[in-house]
């Protein structure tokens, strides 16, 4: 490319064809990052939030952008328990952004990222949650981790039925930066 593209005397594309500046309107999706697993992940009997090993890393282009996070997984358990998804952000500041404690309280009162009485080990239960992170305010790397929480000390098999390799599921996390 031999020319320079300008709008209102502001250079937008330089002579090499590189975008040098742009104004993105609010609501523009700036980038998308994902994490995925279809492997069996076995969680031993315990209570409290536990990392399941599926995460997505994003480095915001703009300080103060909204980050939209969607997480889903399929699971079975060894006994009756409430199960919730917790999303934890690590990076320049660690923060639990969505707490799915398995008790049906707090964020789970609206049944977001919560499934109760998953006592059938022969079933594969879906669970999902979505939230916005409006508290990040840097352009350094953030990692969003999916954690599993139960209200009873039970074993949980993620992406498989309990003691079965025939029924398979997936776990995924999608992280999007949205311009404010």
PDB file of C-alpha atoms in Angstrom:
ATOM      1  CA  UNK A   1       0.000   0.000   0.000  1.00  0.00           C
ATOM      2  CA  UNK A   2       1.481   3.330  -0.945  1.00  0.00           C
ATOM      3  CA  UNK A   3      -0.925   5.808   0.631  1.00  0.00           C
ATOM      4  CA  UNK A   4      -1.967   6.832   4.078  1.00  0.00           C
ATOM      5  CA  UNK A   5      -5.634   6.667   5.031  1.00  0.00           C
ATOM      6  CA  UNK A   6      -6.893   9.558   7.161  1.00  0.00           C
ATOM      7  CA  UNK A   7     -10.259  10.562   8.573  1.00  0.00           C
ATOM      8  CA  UNK A   8     -10.649  14.138   9.805  1.00  0.00           C
ATOM      9  CA  UNK A   9      -6.883  14.520   9.412  1.00  0.00           C
ATOM     10  CA  UNK A  10      -6.237  11.578  11.799  1.00  0.00           C
ATOM     11  CA  UNK A  11      -4.093   8.765  10.401  1.00  0.00           C
ATOM     12  CA  UNK A  12      -6.015   5.487  10.585  1.00  0.00           C
ATOM     13  CA  UNK A  13      -3.893   3.268   8.295  1.00  0.00           C
ATOM     14  CA  UNK A  14      -0.208   3.987   7.646  1.00  0.00           C
ATOM     15  CA  UNK A  15       1.729   3.505   4.403  1.00  0.00           C
ATOM     16  CA  UNK A  16       2.447  -0.175   5.264  1.00  0.00           C
ATOM     17  CA  UNK A  17      -1.246  -0.969   5.709  1.00  0.00           C
ATOM     18  CA  UNK A  18      -1.016  -1.178   9.506  1.00  0.00           C
ATOM     19  CA  UNK A  19      -3.957   0.084  11.549  1.00  0.00           C
ATOM     20  CA  UNK A  20      -2.489   2.902  13.643  1.00  0.00           C
ATOM     21  CA  UNK A  21      -5.543   4.124  15.499  1.00  0.00           C
ATOM     22  CA  UNK A  22      -9.218   3.521  15.674  1.00  0.00           C
ATOM     23  CA  UNK A  23     -12.141   4.527  17.818  1.00  0.00           C
ATOM     24  CA  UNK A  24     -14.210   1.574  18.878  1.00  0.00           C
ATOM     25  CA  UNK A  25     -17.794   2.329  19.896  1.00  0.00           C
ATOM     26  CA  UNK A  26     -19.081   1.094  23.260  1.00  0.00           C
ATOM     27  CA  UNK A  27     -20.229  -2.510  23.078  1.00  0.00           C
ATOM     28  CA  UNK A  28     -17.593  -3.580  20.551  1.00  0.00           C
ATOM     29  CA  UNK A  29     -16.138  -7.029  21.257  1.00  0.00           C
ATOM     30  CA  UNK A  30     -12.402  -6.432  21.228  1.00  0.00           C
ATOM     31  CA  UNK A  31     -11.159  -9.985  21.757  1.00  0.00           C
ATOM     32  CA  UNK A  32     -12.289 -13.473  22.747  1.00  0.00           C
ATOM     33  CA  UNK A  33     -10.238 -16.108  24.597  1.00  0.00           C
ATOM     34  CA  UNK A  34     -11.325 -19.651  25.451  1.00  0.00           C
ATOM     35  CA  UNK A  35     -10.422 -22.672  27.542  1.00  0.00           C
ATOM     36  CA  UNK A  36     -11.767 -26.175  26.941  1.00  0.00           C
ATOM     37  CA  UNK A  37     -11.548 -29.742  28.227  1.00  0.00           C
ATOM     38  CA  UNK A  38     -13.349 -32.942  27.325  1.00  0.00           C
ATOM     39  CA  UNK A  39     -11.106 -35.086  29.552  1.00  0.00           C
ATOM     40  CA  UNK A  40     -12.445 -36.773  32.663  1.00  0.00           C
ATOM     41  CA  UNK A  41     -11.582 -34.654  35.704  1.00  0.00           C
ATOM     42  CA  UNK A  42     -12.070 -36.423  39.018  1.00  0.00           C
ATOM     43  CA  UNK A  43     -12.474 -34.305  42.138  1.00  0.00           C
ATOM     44  CA  UNK A  44     -11.973 -36.175  45.411  1.00  0.00           C
ATOM     45  CA  UNK A  45     -14.490 -35.820  48.224  1.00  0.00           C
ATOM     46  CA  UNK A  46     -14.200 -32.376  49.804  1.00  0.00           C
ATOM     47  CA  UNK A  47     -16.118 -29.144  50.263  1.00  0.00           C
ATOM     48  CA  UNK A  48     -15.130 -25.619  49.264  1.00  0.00           C
ATOM     49  CA  UNK A  49     -14.122 -24.124  45.931  1.00  0.00           C
ATOM     50  CA  UNK A  50     -11.581 -26.227  44.012  1.00  0.00           C
ATOM     51  CA  UNK A  51      -9.870 -25.394  40.704  1.00  0.00           C
ATOM     52  CA  UNK A  52     -10.786 -27.886  38.006  1.00  0.00           C
ATOM     53  CA  UNK A  53      -7.915 -26.980  35.680  1.00  0.00           C
ATOM     54  CA  UNK A  54      -9.887 -25.160  32.961  1.00  0.00           C
ATOM     55  CA  UNK A  55      -9.133 -21.455  32.554  1.00  0.00           C
ATOM     56  CA  UNK A  56      -8.768 -18.663  30.008  1.00  0.00           C
ATOM     57  CA  UNK A  57      -6.222 -15.851  30.019  1.00  0.00           C
ATOM     58  CA  UNK A  58      -6.889 -12.403  28.575  1.00  0.00           C
ATOM     59  CA  UNK A  59      -4.852  -9.201  28.434  1.00  0.00           C
ATOM     60  CA  UNK A  60      -7.317  -6.320  28.109  1.00  0.00           C
ATOM     61  CA  UNK A  61      -6.589  -3.823  25.337  1.00  0.00           C
ATOM     62  CA  UNK A  62      -8.164  -1.012  27.355  1.00  0.00           C
ATOM     63  CA  UNK A  63      -8.121  -0.287  31.080  1.00  0.00           C
ATOM     64  CA  UNK A  64     -11.663  -0.385  32.419  1.00  0.00           C
ATOM     65  CA  UNK A  65     -13.170  -2.573  29.702  1.00  0.00           C
ATOM     66  CA  UNK A  66     -15.920  -4.948  30.741  1.00  0.00           C
ATOM     67  CA  UNK A  67     -14.945  -8.614  30.630  1.00  0.00           C
ATOM     68  CA  UNK A  68     -17.815 -11.038  29.990  1.00  0.00           C
ATOM     69  CA  UNK A  69     -17.190 -14.590  31.233  1.00  0.00           C
ATOM     70  CA  UNK A  70     -19.273 -17.672  30.386  1.00  0.00           C
ATOM     71  CA  UNK A  71     -18.476 -21.052  31.933  1.00  0.00           C
ATOM     72  CA  UNK A  72     -20.181 -24.425  31.525  1.00  0.00           C
ATOM     73  CA  UNK A  73     -19.499 -28.032  32.424  1.00  0.00           C
ATOM     74  CA  UNK A  74     -21.172 -31.391  32.817  1.00  0.00           C
ATOM     75  CA  UNK A  75     -20.706 -33.529  35.906  1.00  0.00           C
ATOM     76  CA  UNK A  76     -21.905 -36.411  38.044  1.00  0.00           C
ATOM     77  CA  UNK A  77     -21.388 -36.985  41.757  1.00  0.00           C
ATOM     78  CA  UNK A  78     -20.905 -39.920  44.081  1.00  0.00           C
ATOM     79  CA  UNK A  79     -23.770 -38.820  46.372  1.00  0.00           C
ATOM     80  CA  UNK A  80     -26.416 -36.126  46.849  1.00  0.00           C
ATOM     81  CA  UNK A  81     -24.965 -32.623  46.903  1.00  0.00           C
ATOM     82  CA  UNK A  82     -25.599 -29.096  45.756  1.00  0.00           C
ATOM     83  CA  UNK A  83     -22.982 -28.113  43.180  1.00  0.00           C
ATOM     84  CA  UNK A  84     -22.015 -24.619  42.052  1.00  0.00           C
ATOM     85  CA  UNK A  85     -19.546 -22.967  39.687  1.00  0.00           C
ATOM     86  CA  UNK A  86     -17.244 -20.326  41.120  1.00  0.00           C
ATOM     87  CA  UNK A  87     -15.243 -18.034  38.811  1.00  0.00           C
ATOM     88  CA  UNK A  88     -11.975 -16.728  40.241  1.00  0.00           C
ATOM     89  CA  UNK A  89      -9.835 -14.072  38.558  1.00  0.00           C
ATOM     90  CA  UNK A  90      -6.086 -14.072  39.158  1.00  0.00           C
ATOM     91  CA  UNK A  91      -3.572 -11.613  37.790  1.00  0.00           C
ATOM     92  CA  UNK A  92      -2.859  -8.084  38.944  1.00  0.00           C
ATOM     93  CA  UNK A  93      -5.600  -8.535  41.556  1.00  0.00           C
ATOM     94  CA  UNK A  94      -7.170 -11.785  42.720  1.00  0.00           C
ATOM     95  CA  UNK A  95     -10.915 -11.753  43.123  1.00  0.00           C
ATOM     96  CA  UNK A  96     -13.758 -14.254  43.348  1.00  0.00           C
ATOM     97  CA  UNK A  97     -16.193 -12.861  40.805  1.00  0.00           C
ATOM     98  CA  UNK A  98     -18.999 -15.386  41.012  1.00  0.00           C
ATOM     99  CA  UNK A  99     -19.490 -17.669  43.979  1.00  0.00           C
ATOM    100  CA  UNK A 100     -21.456 -20.845  43.415  1.00  0.00           C
ATOM    101  CA  UNK A 101     -21.207 -22.417  46.846  1.00  0.00           C
ATOM    102  CA  UNK A 102     -23.524 -25.369  46.347  1.00  0.00           C
ATOM    103  CA  UNK A 103     -25.918 -24.150  49.064  1.00  0.00           C
ATOM    104  CA  UNK A 104     -28.386 -22.218  46.928  1.00  0.00           C
ATOM    105  CA  UNK A 105     -27.660 -18.972  48.796  1.00  0.00           C
ATOM    106  CA  UNK A 106     -26.192 -15.639  47.725  1.00  0.00           C
ATOM    107  CA  UNK A 107     -25.611 -15.544  43.976  1.00  0.00           C
ATOM    108  CA  UNK A 108     -27.235 -18.974  43.768  1.00  0.00           C
ATOM    109  CA  UNK A 109     -30.550 -17.754  45.176  1.00  0.00           C
ATOM    110  CA  UNK A 110     -31.581 -17.088  41.574  1.00  0.00           C
ATOM    111  CA  UNK A 111     -30.378 -20.565  40.577  1.00  0.00           C
ATOM    112  CA  UNK A 112     -27.395 -19.189  38.671  1.00  0.00           C
ATOM    113  CA  UNK A 113     -24.615 -21.773  38.420  1.00  0.00           C
ATOM    114  CA  UNK A 114     -26.254 -24.069  40.939  1.00  0.00           C
ATOM    115  CA  UNK A 115     -27.639 -27.586  40.741  1.00  0.00           C
ATOM    116  CA  UNK A 116     -29.110 -29.349  43.760  1.00  0.00           C
ATOM    117  CA  UNK A 117     -29.680 -32.999  44.576  1.00  0.00           C
ATOM    118  CA  UNK A 118     -27.404 -34.465  41.949  1.00  0.00           C
ATOM    119  CA  UNK A 119     -27.614 -37.875  43.601  1.00  0.00           C
ATOM    120  CA  UNK A 120     -27.809 -40.016  40.479  1.00  0.00           C
ATOM    121  CA  UNK A 121     -24.327 -41.114  39.587  1.00  0.00           C
ATOM    122  CA  UNK A 122     -25.693 -42.533  36.328  1.00  0.00           C
ATOM    123  CA  UNK A 123     -26.676 -39.065  35.083  1.00  0.00           C
ATOM    124  CA  UNK A 124     -24.567 -36.346  33.494  1.00  0.00           C
ATOM    125  CA  UNK A 125     -25.775 -32.949  34.725  1.00  0.00           C
ATOM    126  CA  UNK A 126     -25.149 -29.655  32.876  1.00  0.00           C
ATOM    127  CA  UNK A 127     -24.290 -26.496  34.800  1.00  0.00           C
ATOM    128  CA  UNK A 128     -23.419 -23.025  33.476  1.00  0.00           C
ATOM    129  CA  UNK A 129     -22.952 -19.453  34.589  1.00  0.00           C
ATOM    130  CA  UNK A 130     -22.258 -16.054  33.016  1.00  0.00           C
ATOM    131  CA  UNK A 131     -21.170 -12.797  34.599  1.00  0.00           C
ATOM    132  CA  UNK A 132     -19.483  -9.487  33.828  1.00  0.00           C
ATOM    133  CA  UNK A 133     -16.245  -8.340  35.412  1.00  0.00           C
ATOM    134  CA  UNK A 134     -16.372  -4.559  35.657  1.00  0.00           C
ATOM    135  CA  UNK A 135     -13.708  -4.354  38.360  1.00  0.00           C
ATOM    136  CA  UNK A 136     -10.622  -5.001  36.223  1.00  0.00           C
ATOM    137  CA  UNK A 137      -8.800  -1.758  35.477  1.00  0.00           C
ATOM    138  CA  UNK A 138      -5.455  -2.689  33.965  1.00  0.00           C
ATOM    139  CA  UNK A 139      -4.039  -3.842  30.658  1.00  0.00           C
ATOM    140  CA  UNK A 140      -2.037  -6.688  32.215  1.00  0.00           C
ATOM    141  CA  UNK A 141      -2.892 -10.373  31.960  1.00  0.00           C
ATOM    142  CA  UNK A 142      -5.900 -11.758  33.846  1.00  0.00           C
ATOM    143  CA  UNK A 143      -6.629 -15.480  34.227  1.00  0.00           C
ATOM    144  CA  UNK A 144     -10.211 -16.619  34.830  1.00  0.00           C
ATOM    145  CA  UNK A 145     -10.423 -20.053  36.507  1.00  0.00           C
ATOM    146  CA  UNK A 146     -13.446 -22.327  36.808  1.00  0.00           C
ATOM    147  CA  UNK A 147     -13.820 -23.711  40.318  1.00  0.00           C
ATOM    148  CA  UNK A 148     -16.299 -26.314  41.543  1.00  0.00           C
ATOM    149  CA  UNK A 149     -17.937 -26.093  44.939  1.00  0.00           C
ATOM    150  CA  UNK A 150     -20.158 -28.632  46.708  1.00  0.00           C
ATOM    151  CA  UNK A 151     -22.143 -28.330  49.914  1.00  0.00           C
ATOM    152  CA  UNK A 152     -21.361 -31.904  50.995  1.00  0.00           C
ATOM    153  CA  UNK A 153     -18.084 -33.775  50.995  1.00  0.00           C
ATOM    154  CA  UNK A 154     -18.683 -35.803  47.829  1.00  0.00           C
ATOM    155  CA  UNK A 155     -16.598 -36.892  44.907  1.00  0.00           C
ATOM    156  CA  UNK A 156     -17.398 -35.273  41.569  1.00  0.00           C
ATOM    157  CA  UNK A 157     -16.561 -36.500  38.072  1.00  0.00           C
ATOM    158  CA  UNK A 158     -16.448 -33.690  35.494  1.00  0.00           C
ATOM    159  CA  UNK A 159     -17.163 -34.489  31.825  1.00  0.00           C
ATOM    160  CA  UNK A 160     -18.146 -38.113  32.628  1.00  0.00           C
ATOM    161  CA  UNK A 161     -20.814 -40.108  34.433  1.00  0.00           C
ATOM    162  CA  UNK A 162     -19.560 -41.588  37.691  1.00  0.00           C
ATOM    163  CA  UNK A 163     -17.504 -44.752  36.935  1.00  0.00           C
ATOM    164  CA  UNK A 164     -18.397 -44.626  33.247  1.00  0.00           C
ATOM    165  CA  UNK A 165     -16.444 -43.663  30.152  1.00  0.00           C
ATOM    166  CA  UNK A 166     -19.356 -43.903  27.719  1.00  0.00           C
ATOM    167  CA  UNK A 167     -21.203 -40.672  28.470  1.00  0.00           C
ATOM    168  CA  UNK A 168     -18.875 -37.768  27.852  1.00  0.00           C
ATOM    169  CA  UNK A 169     -19.305 -34.031  28.309  1.00  0.00           C
ATOM    170  CA  UNK A 170     -17.281 -30.872  27.900  1.00  0.00           C
ATOM    171  CA  UNK A 171     -16.142 -28.016  30.100  1.00  0.00           C
ATOM    172  CA  UNK A 172     -15.515 -24.617  28.588  1.00  0.00           C
ATOM    173  CA  UNK A 173     -14.850 -21.029  29.514  1.00  0.00           C
ATOM    174  CA  UNK A 174     -15.252 -18.090  27.128  1.00  0.00           C
ATOM    175  CA  UNK A 175     -13.830 -14.682  28.082  1.00  0.00           C
ATOM    176  CA  UNK A 176     -14.648 -11.574  25.998  1.00  0.00           C
ATOM    177  CA  UNK A 177     -13.353  -8.031  26.370  1.00  0.00           C
ATOM    178  CA  UNK A 178     -16.072  -5.482  25.581  1.00  0.00           C
ATOM    179  CA  UNK A 179     -15.319  -1.783  25.046  1.00  0.00           C
ATOM    180  CA  UNK A 180     -17.104   0.564  27.447  1.00  0.00           C
TER     181      UNK A 180
END
